[in-house]
XYZ file of C-alpha atoms in Angstrom:
730
model
C 149.481 154.505 99.258
C 146.026 152.948 99.145
C 147.291 150.462 96.563
C 149.784 149.207 99.148
C 147.399 149.175 102.140
C 144.557 147.287 100.453
C 146.588 144.119 99.712
C 148.005 144.211 103.266
C 144.513 144.421 104.749
C 143.335 141.577 102.539
C 146.332 139.484 103.549
C 145.652 140.111 107.236
C 142.005 139.145 106.826
C 143.030 135.961 105.015
C 145.495 135.056 107.741
C 142.870 135.752 110.407
C 140.232 133.646 108.667
C 142.661 130.773 108.222
C 143.041 130.634 111.976
C 139.306 130.746 112.602
C 138.072 127.511 111.026
C 135.154 126.106 112.974
C 134.041 122.480 113.410
C 130.579 121.699 114.818
C 129.222 118.242 115.612
C 127.016 116.174 117.918
C 128.506 113.104 119.617
C 126.326 110.002 120.108
C 126.583 106.401 121.262
C 126.743 104.346 118.065
C 124.591 101.540 119.469
C 121.880 103.567 121.225
C 122.200 106.932 119.437
C 122.013 108.636 122.835
C 124.032 111.886 123.151
C 127.360 111.716 124.973
C 128.132 114.620 127.262
C 131.513 115.753 128.631
C 133.478 114.144 125.804
C 136.898 115.732 125.298
C 137.439 117.182 121.796
C 140.907 118.283 120.629
C 143.022 118.644 117.520
C 146.012 116.281 117.621
C 149.107 118.243 118.588
C 147.085 121.007 120.222
C 146.298 120.832 123.927
C 143.418 123.315 123.698
C 139.990 121.752 123.304
C 136.344 121.712 124.357
C 133.847 119.397 126.057
C 130.546 118.289 124.550
C 127.443 119.612 126.310
C 124.452 117.671 127.686
C 123.099 117.163 124.146
C 126.441 115.886 122.859
C 127.046 119.111 120.900
C 130.394 120.885 120.662
C 131.897 123.794 118.694
C 135.665 123.809 118.136
C 137.227 127.058 116.876
C 140.606 128.429 115.776
C 141.457 125.386 113.689
C 144.387 125.934 111.267
C 144.059 125.319 107.542
C 145.112 122.017 106.031
C 144.684 118.420 107.147
C 143.912 118.220 110.868
C 143.185 115.136 112.965
C 140.202 115.420 115.299
C 140.475 113.413 118.542
C 137.438 112.700 120.752
C 137.738 110.786 124.027
C 135.068 109.790 126.543
C 135.093 107.375 129.464
C 133.611 104.033 128.426
C 134.062 104.674 124.697
C 136.772 103.967 122.182
C 138.787 107.053 121.211
C 137.699 108.611 117.922
C 140.331 109.724 115.380
C 139.394 111.289 112.042
C 141.243 113.662 109.687
C 139.496 116.601 108.002
C 140.783 119.148 105.474
C 140.163 122.750 106.509
C 138.504 124.927 105.531
C 135.555 122.564 105.194
C 133.320 122.705 102.138
C 130.230 123.294 104.294
C 129.191 124.499 107.741
C 126.799 121.643 108.589
C 126.637 120.134 112.073
C 128.123 116.667 111.749
C 127.151 113.523 113.661
C 129.964 111.545 115.275
C 129.253 108.073 116.652
C 131.457 106.579 119.362
C 131.809 102.843 119.897
C 131.275 101.659 123.498
C 134.265 99.839 124.935
C 133.753 96.085 124.667
C 135.859 95.661 127.789
C 133.868 98.276 129.706
C 130.626 96.486 130.533
C 129.628 98.376 133.676
C 127.410 100.924 131.918
C 125.307 98.309 130.116
C 121.692 98.397 131.281
C 120.100 94.998 131.908
C 116.377 94.304 132.050
C 116.201 90.628 133.047
C 116.255 91.539 136.752
C 113.258 93.862 136.095
C 115.047 96.861 137.644
C 116.687 98.271 134.469
C 119.924 98.962 136.325
C 123.445 98.986 134.958
C 125.517 95.850 135.433
C 127.794 97.733 137.830
C 124.878 98.380 140.204
C 122.945 95.106 139.865
C 123.428 92.685 142.792
C 122.243 89.753 140.666
C 125.043 88.434 138.478
C 124.114 89.044 134.836
C 126.272 88.358 131.792
C 125.554 90.072 128.487
C 126.302 89.360 124.853
C 126.353 92.734 123.153
C 125.327 93.905 119.703
C 128.855 93.792 118.298
C 129.311 90.109 119.161
C 125.778 89.271 118.019
C 126.584 90.922 114.698
C 129.813 88.940 114.414
C 128.154 85.581 115.133
C 125.264 86.311 112.773
C 127.878 86.276 110.007
C 128.527 82.629 110.799
C 124.944 81.427 111.291
C 122.280 84.032 110.392
C 119.485 81.481 110.827
C 119.736 80.849 114.593
C 121.568 81.633 117.817
C 123.129 78.214 118.433
C 126.696 79.311 117.674
C 126.213 82.549 119.638
C 125.558 80.552 122.812
C 127.900 77.616 122.208
C 130.957 79.877 122.439
C 130.054 81.277 125.884
C 131.603 79.872 129.050
C 129.348 77.631 131.103
C 126.862 77.110 128.265
C 126.809 73.938 126.196
C 124.665 73.572 123.073
C 123.943 69.848 122.919
C 122.916 68.304 119.603
C 120.200 65.695 120.160
C 119.889 64.064 116.732
C 122.541 62.717 114.373
C 120.378 63.350 111.313
C 118.126 66.337 112.064
C 120.547 68.582 113.965
C 118.073 69.415 116.771
C 119.757 70.850 119.851
C 119.155 71.967 123.430
C 120.949 74.327 125.812
C 122.716 73.158 128.951
C 123.978 75.485 131.658
C 126.227 74.597 134.578
C 126.146 70.901 133.725
C 122.376 70.446 134.063
C 119.906 69.128 131.481
C 118.397 71.542 128.986
C 114.974 71.450 130.637
C 116.438 73.346 133.614
C 117.309 76.429 131.525
C 114.563 78.987 130.942
C 114.606 80.501 127.432
C 112.982 83.938 127.075
C 112.420 86.277 124.155
C 111.909 89.851 125.374
C 110.942 88.444 128.766
C 108.316 86.041 127.382
C 108.652 82.358 128.280
C 107.454 80.761 125.043
C 110.068 78.101 124.315
C 109.485 75.347 126.858
C 107.914 71.911 126.859
C 107.310 70.455 123.361
C 109.168 73.341 121.663
C 112.290 73.047 123.813
C 114.351 70.922 121.404
C 113.946 73.450 118.611
C 113.998 76.696 120.598
C 117.485 77.917 119.707
C 117.066 76.776 116.102
C 114.133 79.163 115.643
C 115.551 82.385 117.110
C 117.423 84.370 114.432
C 120.002 86.889 115.706
C 119.381 89.647 113.142
C 116.875 91.621 115.251
C 118.596 91.093 118.598
C 119.996 94.034 120.540
C 121.366 92.121 123.507
C 121.403 88.696 125.151
C 121.294 88.549 128.950
C 122.304 85.435 130.872
C 121.604 84.777 134.545
C 123.481 81.674 135.679
C 122.216 79.900 138.740
C 118.775 79.817 140.376
C 116.367 82.354 138.871
C 112.956 80.811 139.561
C 112.113 83.698 141.893
C 112.225 85.956 138.852
C 110.674 83.700 136.223
C 109.070 80.697 137.884
C 109.370 77.068 136.804
C 112.306 75.879 134.752
C 114.945 78.434 135.777
C 116.962 76.058 137.968
C 120.206 76.334 135.982
C 119.520 79.874 134.835
C 117.815 82.158 132.335
C 118.753 83.272 128.833
C 116.811 86.329 127.679
C 117.020 87.347 124.008
C 116.184 91.053 123.748
C 114.975 92.491 120.445
C 115.838 95.871 118.995
C 113.414 98.768 119.423
C 112.864 101.547 116.876
C 115.133 104.566 117.210
C 114.865 108.133 115.982
C 117.201 107.318 113.122
C 115.732 104.740 110.684
C 117.655 101.482 110.416
C 117.884 99.105 107.487
C 120.213 96.116 107.342
C 120.423 93.047 105.146
C 122.589 89.942 104.998
C 123.208 87.423 102.226
C 125.392 84.393 102.963
C 126.399 81.048 101.495
C 128.338 78.119 102.972
C 130.188 75.327 101.200
C 127.946 72.722 102.877
C 124.895 74.149 101.115
C 123.356 76.662 103.516
C 121.955 79.858 101.970
C 120.561 82.735 104.027
C 118.929 86.026 103.201
C 117.714 88.291 105.985
C 116.430 91.849 106.278
C 115.801 94.013 109.345
C 114.310 97.499 109.314
C 112.998 99.944 111.894
C 111.845 103.545 112.176
C 109.835 105.743 114.504
C 108.063 109.050 114.636
C 106.779 110.941 117.655
C 103.642 108.782 118.005
C 104.500 105.451 116.356
C 107.306 103.172 115.279
C 107.984 99.690 113.981
C 110.568 96.946 113.621
C 110.461 94.224 110.980
C 112.534 91.068 110.585
C 112.346 88.751 107.609
C 114.623 85.728 107.161
C 114.734 82.814 104.750
C 117.220 79.987 105.226
C 117.773 77.028 102.925
C 120.051 74.066 103.585
C 121.008 71.174 101.335
C 121.524 67.781 102.942
C 125.200 67.282 103.722
C 127.089 64.051 104.405
C 130.434 64.930 105.978
C 131.810 61.417 106.520
C 130.436 59.829 103.317
C 128.528 57.108 105.166
C 125.354 57.820 103.130
C 123.600 59.444 106.114
C 123.164 63.182 106.551
C 125.008 65.101 109.260
C 123.076 68.223 108.249
C 119.453 67.779 107.103
C 117.860 69.331 104.062
C 115.787 72.220 105.373
C 113.794 75.319 104.556
C 112.971 77.874 107.244
C 111.125 81.178 107.076
C 110.703 83.777 109.836
C 108.665 86.983 109.819
C 108.600 89.161 112.942
C 106.870 92.569 112.761
C 106.377 94.761 115.861
C 104.310 97.930 116.107
C 105.142 100.563 118.739
C 102.713 103.269 119.834
C 103.579 106.282 121.985
C 100.249 107.828 123.059
C 102.126 110.031 125.531
C 105.644 110.677 126.709
C 105.039 108.307 129.617
C 103.442 105.340 127.838
C 104.710 102.828 125.290
C 102.588 100.086 123.735
C 104.122 97.378 121.576
C 102.255 94.701 119.659
C 104.190 91.988 117.869
C 103.724 88.741 116.010
C 106.496 86.276 115.271
C 105.813 83.563 112.700
C 108.236 80.761 111.875
C 107.721 77.840 109.534
C 110.280 75.165 108.866
C 110.851 71.663 107.602
C 113.845 69.368 107.880
C 114.546 66.040 106.207
C 117.538 63.983 107.294
C 118.611 60.376 107.080
C 119.606 58.269 104.072
C 121.182 60.557 101.461
C 119.817 58.542 98.553
C 116.300 58.739 99.978
C 116.647 62.501 100.387
C 117.798 62.878 96.776
C 115.748 60.248 94.978
C 112.968 59.130 97.293
C 112.425 55.964 99.297
C 113.318 52.513 98.008
C 113.558 49.048 99.500
C 117.292 49.475 100.140
C 117.145 53.106 101.253
C 114.187 53.735 103.543
C 115.432 55.498 106.702
C 114.552 59.148 107.236
C 113.734 61.646 109.963
C 111.423 64.483 108.976
C 110.367 67.485 111.056
C 107.698 70.016 110.118
C 107.142 72.961 112.469
C 104.957 76.036 112.712
C 105.412 78.550 115.528
C 103.336 81.701 115.990
C 103.743 84.025 118.975
C 101.646 87.154 119.501
C 102.856 89.594 122.156
C 101.493 92.704 123.841
C 103.565 94.942 126.100
C 102.318 98.096 127.839
C 104.698 100.229 129.877
C 103.432 103.352 131.629
C 105.264 105.729 133.931
C 102.753 106.872 136.546
C 105.242 109.462 137.748
C 109.037 109.854 137.590
C 109.515 107.173 140.248
C 106.707 104.673 139.509
C 106.034 102.406 136.567
C 103.476 99.756 135.624
C 104.339 97.025 133.118
C 101.784 94.626 131.636
C 102.828 91.797 129.319
C 100.882 89.083 127.536
C 101.813 86.469 124.955
C 100.076 83.596 123.225
C 102.132 80.950 121.448
C 101.060 78.114 119.202
C 103.710 75.565 118.302
C 102.868 72.630 116.056
C 105.335 69.926 115.152
C 105.107 66.800 113.015
C 107.822 64.150 113.326
C 108.060 61.300 110.832
C 110.373 58.293 110.862
C 109.803 54.907 109.169
C 106.706 53.164 110.586
C 106.121 55.911 113.171
C 104.966 59.491 113.298
C 104.334 61.927 116.112
C 102.163 65.032 115.834
C 101.318 67.511 118.536
C 100.488 71.130 119.254
C 101.647 73.161 122.231
C 99.540 76.129 123.375
C 101.074 78.613 125.797
C 99.414 81.635 127.399
C 101.652 83.985 129.380
C 100.512 87.063 131.325
C 102.408 89.253 133.773
C 101.644 92.554 135.509
C 104.183 94.335 137.698
C 104.503 97.594 139.614
C 107.930 99.184 140.022
C 108.649 101.941 142.535
C 112.021 103.674 142.735
C 113.207 105.472 145.835
C 116.429 107.347 146.437
C 118.481 104.257 147.210
C 116.100 101.358 146.648
C 113.662 99.796 144.206
C 110.558 97.794 145.062
C 108.784 95.497 142.592
C 105.523 93.617 143.094
C 103.775 91.552 140.472
C 101.534 88.666 139.541
C 101.356 86.324 136.589
C 99.333 83.504 135.109
C 100.736 80.873 132.760
C 98.833 78.087 131.060
C 100.751 75.518 129.038
C 98.832 72.783 127.248
C 100.168 70.065 124.982
C 97.684 68.308 122.743
C 98.812 64.945 121.398
C 97.192 64.547 117.976
C 98.267 60.951 117.410
C 94.806 59.433 117.667
C 96.006 55.997 116.595
C 98.219 55.687 119.682
C 96.751 53.770 122.601
C 97.865 56.368 125.157
C 98.546 59.985 124.321
C 101.042 62.354 125.916
C 98.641 65.254 126.403
C 99.500 67.335 129.467
C 98.381 70.657 130.976
C 100.124 72.915 133.483
C 98.556 76.043 135.005
C 100.471 78.436 137.243
C 99.228 81.340 139.364
C 102.122 83.315 140.761
C 102.815 86.404 142.848
C 106.244 87.850 143.481
C 108.051 90.715 145.173
C 111.582 92.009 144.880
C 113.489 94.608 146.861
C 116.776 96.143 145.708
C 118.528 98.207 148.366
C 121.731 100.246 148.137
C 122.914 100.194 151.735
C 125.822 102.432 150.755
C 128.300 102.808 147.909
C 129.940 99.524 148.885
C 127.089 97.083 149.597
C 123.895 96.533 147.610
C 121.204 93.902 148.262
C 118.565 92.312 146.057
C 116.052 90.033 147.770
C 113.000 88.387 146.290
C 110.167 86.000 147.072
C 107.792 84.201 144.716
C 104.766 82.045 145.540
C 103.461 79.793 142.761
C 100.298 77.693 142.936
C 100.683 75.063 140.234
C 98.201 72.546 138.885
C 99.357 69.940 136.379
C 98.259 66.594 135.047
C 96.682 64.511 132.297
C 93.984 61.847 132.009
C 95.898 59.571 134.378
C 96.504 61.896 137.316
C 96.209 65.449 138.654
C 98.528 67.215 141.045
C 98.420 70.555 142.894
C 101.528 72.025 144.496
C 102.567 75.325 146.068
C 106.133 76.594 145.805
C 107.723 79.329 147.925
C 110.869 80.553 146.225
C 113.125 82.964 148.128
C 116.237 84.458 146.553
C 118.983 86.748 147.866
C 121.866 88.498 146.089
C 124.527 90.826 147.467
C 126.962 93.056 145.583
C 130.176 94.266 147.208
C 131.915 97.139 145.391
C 135.164 97.265 147.318
C 136.733 99.966 145.138
C 137.050 100.920 141.481
C 139.026 97.739 140.771
C 137.471 95.024 142.927
C 133.894 93.824 143.279
C 132.139 90.571 144.136
C 128.680 89.060 144.200
C 127.048 86.227 146.057
C 123.537 84.911 145.565
C 121.320 81.903 145.995
C 117.768 80.660 145.906
C 115.278 77.861 145.414
C 113.726 76.594 142.199
C 111.450 73.976 140.694
C 110.567 72.311 137.404
C 107.164 70.836 136.628
C 107.076 67.411 134.943
C 107.395 67.080 131.178
C 107.873 64.206 128.767
C 109.819 66.388 126.350
C 113.506 66.296 127.252
C 116.709 66.105 125.242
C 116.826 62.362 125.975
C 113.322 61.585 124.660
C 114.031 63.820 121.651
C 116.734 61.361 120.555
C 114.170 58.607 119.866
C 111.372 60.902 118.613
C 109.110 59.999 121.604
C 108.513 56.497 120.222
C 107.318 54.039 122.914
C 107.149 56.907 125.408
C 104.380 56.462 127.952
C 102.292 59.279 129.496
C 103.339 60.751 132.813
C 101.762 59.084 135.838
C 102.131 60.191 139.458
C 105.290 62.152 138.655
C 105.807 65.278 140.782
C 107.845 68.432 140.271
C 111.589 68.579 140.759
C 112.928 70.986 143.380
C 116.306 72.654 143.623
C 118.601 74.831 145.671
C 121.586 76.645 144.237
C 124.071 79.456 144.711
C 126.733 81.408 142.854
C 129.575 83.660 143.982
C 132.121 85.626 142.021
C 135.059 88.003 142.297
C 135.750 90.617 139.635
C 138.939 92.618 139.085
C 139.706 95.234 136.433
C 142.625 97.570 135.902
C 144.816 99.307 133.337
C 148.212 97.612 133.037
C 149.377 100.516 130.892
C 147.872 103.690 129.468
C 146.196 101.838 126.604
C 146.246 98.283 127.940
C 143.279 97.207 130.067
C 142.761 93.904 131.857
C 139.801 92.340 133.640
C 139.114 88.935 135.146
C 136.031 87.358 136.702
C 136.105 84.206 138.788
C 132.764 82.532 139.502
C 131.856 79.537 141.678
C 128.543 77.695 141.433
C 126.631 74.850 143.039
C 123.185 73.408 142.287
C 121.318 70.465 143.763
C 118.164 68.960 142.237
C 115.845 66.760 144.306
C 112.969 64.534 143.129
C 114.698 64.189 139.762
C 112.501 62.976 136.916
C 114.421 60.183 135.219
C 113.659 57.979 132.238
C 113.478 54.193 132.563
C 112.816 51.491 129.983
C 110.701 48.543 131.095
C 110.789 44.926 129.947
C 108.325 45.619 127.113
C 110.519 48.345 125.616
C 108.351 51.253 126.774
C 109.848 54.358 128.382
C 108.452 55.808 131.618
C 109.358 58.824 133.730
C 109.646 58.306 137.472
C 110.838 60.341 140.448
C 114.011 59.246 142.159
C 115.362 60.128 145.593
C 118.871 60.210 144.129
C 120.116 63.792 143.984
C 121.780 65.572 141.081
C 124.594 67.845 142.250
C 126.512 70.188 139.982
C 129.506 72.194 141.182
C 132.126 74.109 139.297
C 133.941 77.281 138.438
C 134.025 79.687 135.517
C 136.933 81.979 134.718
C 136.694 84.835 132.213
C 139.583 87.175 131.376
C 139.900 90.069 128.890
C 142.954 91.927 127.669
C 142.454 94.946 125.387
C 145.197 96.982 123.727
C 144.612 100.387 122.090
C 140.959 99.707 121.204
C 142.403 97.468 118.497
C 143.622 94.123 119.790
C 141.369 92.134 122.128
C 142.055 88.790 123.777
C 139.284 86.837 125.527
C 139.989 83.728 127.610
C 137.502 81.491 129.395
C 137.702 78.269 131.382
C 134.878 76.146 132.802
C 135.261 73.298 135.288
C 132.032 71.348 135.777
C 131.554 68.404 138.121
C 127.985 67.104 137.770
C 127.030 63.837 139.402
C 123.740 61.984 139.666
C 123.070 59.129 142.033
C 120.871 57.371 139.493
C 123.561 57.207 136.764
C 124.795 53.640 136.551
C 128.401 54.231 135.504
C 131.141 53.891 138.085
C 131.687 57.591 138.700
C 128.058 58.782 138.467
C 129.073 61.613 136.115
C 126.129 63.146 134.279
C 126.216 62.087 130.609
C 127.397 64.593 127.988
C 128.856 67.066 130.473
C 132.537 67.852 129.776
C 134.506 68.447 132.948
C 136.898 70.906 131.294
C 136.199 73.529 128.628
C 138.395 76.351 127.334
C 137.160 79.289 125.263
C 139.544 81.753 123.628
C 139.286 84.460 120.988
C 141.735 87.007 119.568
C 140.164 89.951 117.719
C 141.932 92.669 115.714
C 139.590 95.451 114.676
C 139.650 98.904 113.169
C 136.099 100.184 113.309
C 134.389 100.763 109.981
C 137.456 99.357 108.212
C 138.132 95.702 108.987
C 137.851 92.961 111.594
C 139.901 89.771 111.984
C 139.218 87.011 114.484
C 140.803 83.731 115.543
C 138.957 81.446 117.976
C 139.950 78.226 119.726
C 137.683 76.047 121.875
C 138.696 72.955 123.820
C 136.250 70.363 125.156
C 137.494 67.724 127.559
C 136.412 64.168 128.262
C 132.683 63.424 128.531
C 130.718 60.300 129.392
C 127.897 59.081 127.159
C 124.786 57.232 128.277
C 126.403 53.770 128.260
C 129.114 55.008 130.658
C 131.984 55.055 128.159
C 134.319 58.039 127.918
C 134.795 60.208 124.830
C 137.905 61.844 123.429
C 138.783 65.489 124.122
C 138.849 67.749 121.071
C 139.646 71.227 119.735
C 137.480 73.441 117.540
C 139.284 76.310 115.783
C 137.733 79.077 113.718
C 138.757 82.144 111.721
C 136.782 85.115 110.428
C 137.532 88.270 108.460
C 135.296 91.191 107.545
C 136.060 94.231 105.398
C 133.893 97.362 105.411
C 133.187 99.563 102.400
C 131.017 102.356 103.743
C 127.515 100.948 104.151
C 128.572 97.536 102.778
C 130.804 94.826 104.159
C 131.984 91.435 102.945
C 133.105 88.608 105.201
C 134.464 85.084 105.212
C 134.339 82.423 107.934
C 136.208 79.190 108.442
C 134.430 77.368 111.268
C 136.162 74.322 112.697
C 138.885 74.545 110.053
C 140.725 71.556 111.581
C 137.654 69.503 110.572
C 136.966 68.011 114.001
C 133.951 65.692 113.863
C 132.651 62.656 115.714
C 133.085 60.296 112.776
C 136.872 60.795 112.998
C 136.812 59.035 116.377
C 134.181 56.358 115.740
C 131.270 55.749 113.345
C 128.178 57.799 114.118
C 125.936 55.309 112.307
C 126.100 51.521 112.453
C 123.764 48.810 111.232
C 122.149 48.719 107.801
C 120.672 51.426 105.582
C 117.183 50.228 106.469
C 117.792 49.786 110.221
C 120.539 52.219 111.245
C 121.723 52.595 114.831
C 122.935 56.057 115.850
C 125.613 56.712 118.433
C 125.129 59.308 121.170
C 126.149 62.709 119.798
C 128.916 64.301 121.878
C 130.776 66.577 119.468
C 130.484 68.254 116.073
C 129.115 66.114 113.271
C 129.247 68.330 110.162
C 133.000 69.048 110.325
C 134.589 72.053 108.652
C 132.234 74.817 107.440
C 133.407 77.568 105.086
C 131.095 80.485 104.380
C 131.045 83.984 102.925
C 128.531 86.781 102.780
C 127.631 90.393 102.134
C 126.014 92.802 104.598
C 124.360 96.146 104.057
C 123.568 98.705 106.767
C 121.877 102.073 106.449
C-alpha cells in the first residue's frame, strides 16, 4: 500500500509546486532609476495580479510552469512585456526598467524656472528635449548640439560662414544675440563666444534640454529677449554608467566619445571625453570648402560631494580646444601658393570652472549658490588680416527658495562681469569692452486652486558697460507674469509676458561673417530694450485605447526698441548705432503628436514667423534670413532595446537675404536606423538624402581663387551626409 501512496504524494507535491512559481522584482524609471510604485503586474491571460509597493518591489505568486509573459503597466510609462520560462533557474530579485512615455511630458521636472516643478504645474511655458531624443541626435552629430536644436519648432540654427561652418541660434525670428545660452544654469556662452557656442557643446553628457520661448530676462538677465536654452548635464546615479560612441561619416567626420559616472554615499563623479576630427569637404566641387578641416577635443569632469543628506556640492571644469581651417581646397591640402591663397582659420580654447552648492535648510527651504569662471580665447586668420581676443566671464548667483503648501517664493542676487580683451595691438582702435551687472530678483509661484496657477517675478539690474571711448550706467526693472489654466485633464493653456534688455556688443552673427575686419569700437551705443508675450492652448486625449493624441498651439509677439544696427560708412568701416526703428516679431507655433501602441510615433510642427524691422531697406522690411514658414515632421517606429527606425522631413519657406532678394524654399529629408544587441547598438544615418544645398540654386562663391566673394548663407551647404556608428552602454 505504501508503494502506491508514496508516488501519489510525490505527484501531488509536484503539481502543487508547479502552481507556486514565484517572481520577484523591483520596478524603476529607466532614465532616473527612481522606483515606480503602484505599477500593475500580471501574467498575460490571467486577470489576477499585484501592485508594486513604494519601493517599486513586487512579488507575484502562483505562476504556472512553462513560458509565461509578464505584463507591467503604469501611468506615464510604456507597457512592459517580457516572457520568462518557469520555474526560473534562480530566486534573485530582478530589476525591471520602464521607459517613460515620450508623449506624456507632464511629469518631467524642469529646473530653468528655479522652482523644480513638473511641466504640468509650471505656469511658465517650458519645452523640453528629453534623453531619448538627445541620444538619437547624438548619433547624427556627436560633436555638438546644432542638429538637436535645428529640428525644433521656432528655433533656427543659422550658419554664419560659408567656409568655417560657424553658426548661431535664432528664436522667434530674432537675431542670435537675443537668445541666452546656458549650461546647467550658467551663462557662459555670450559675447565673443556666441558664434561658436553650439559648436562646442557636445550632447553625450546631457540629460535634458529646456527651452523657454519669449521674454525670460526676469529669470536670467540680459540677452534673454527671445528666450533661453538651458543644457542640463547628467548627474551621478546609484548605478554606475558607462557609454561610448564611435562614428564615421562619408564627408570625413570621425568622432569618439566616452561618458562615465558613479556615486557612493559621500561622493560621485561624471566624466565626458570627446574627440572629433573632420576632413575638409567640397560638396559642389568649386575648390572651396563647405565643411572645414577641424580637430576638436573636449574634457568635462565633475566631482560631487554629499557631506550630508541635505547638502550637495559639485565642482566641475570643462575644457575645449579646437581648430578649423576652411577656404581654398588646394591650400588646405598643399599649402598656400600665388594662385591659391584664400583661407579662414579659427583656433579656440574654452575653459569653464563651475561650483554649485545646494543645501536644504529644512524640508521646505533651500539655499543655492552658483559660481562660474570662463576663459574663451579665439584666433581668427584670413589673408592679410587676423583677429585675436580673449573673453573673461565671471558669474555668481545666490538664491533662497521657500516652499509653502500652495506657493513657492524665491529671492536671489547675482553679479556678472564680462570683459573682452582685444589682443590685436597693431590695430589703431581695439574692440575691448567690459560689462558689469549687479542684480536682485524675486519670484512668486502661487497655486490659487487646481485650475489656476500664477508665477510672477521682478528683477532689478544695475549695469555698467563701456570701453576707452565711453562709459554708460543703466538700471533695468524687469517684471514678468505667467498664468497657467488647467481647465480639465484634456485642456490647459498658458499666457505670459515681460520686459527684457540686451547690453551692446560688437559680436553678432552679422559681424561674424566678415571676421570683424574694419569693425570700429562701440561709441555712445546704449542697451536695447524689449517687451514680449506668449500664449498657448494645449489639448491631449486618447483617440483609442492605445492611440494617444496631443496638440499645442502657441502665439508669440516681441518688440525690440533702441535696436543696435550695423552701418558701413564711406571709408568702408563698420559702426554700430542705435535706431528708433522698432523690430517686431509675431507668429505662431503648432506642435502635434500621435502615438500608437508605444511603437509608432508621429510628430508634426509648423512655425509661422513674421519679423519686420523699420531699418531694413527692402520693400517689405522683413528681417533677413528669417523664413516665414517652416514645417517639422518625424515618424518613429521603435521597439525598445531591439530597434529604432526614423524618417524626418523639414520644409523651409522663402527667406530674404541682406540685399533684399528672396531665396527659394527647400526640403530637407533624413532617415535613421538603429539596432540593439544587448549593451551594444549599431546605427546608420542619411541626413538630407535628397542632397539639398545652396549651390544647387546659385553659386556660393564667386570671384577668383585669390579674392573670393561669398554669398549670404541661407540653407545647407554640405549637402547629403551619410554616417554610421557603434554605441556601447553599461
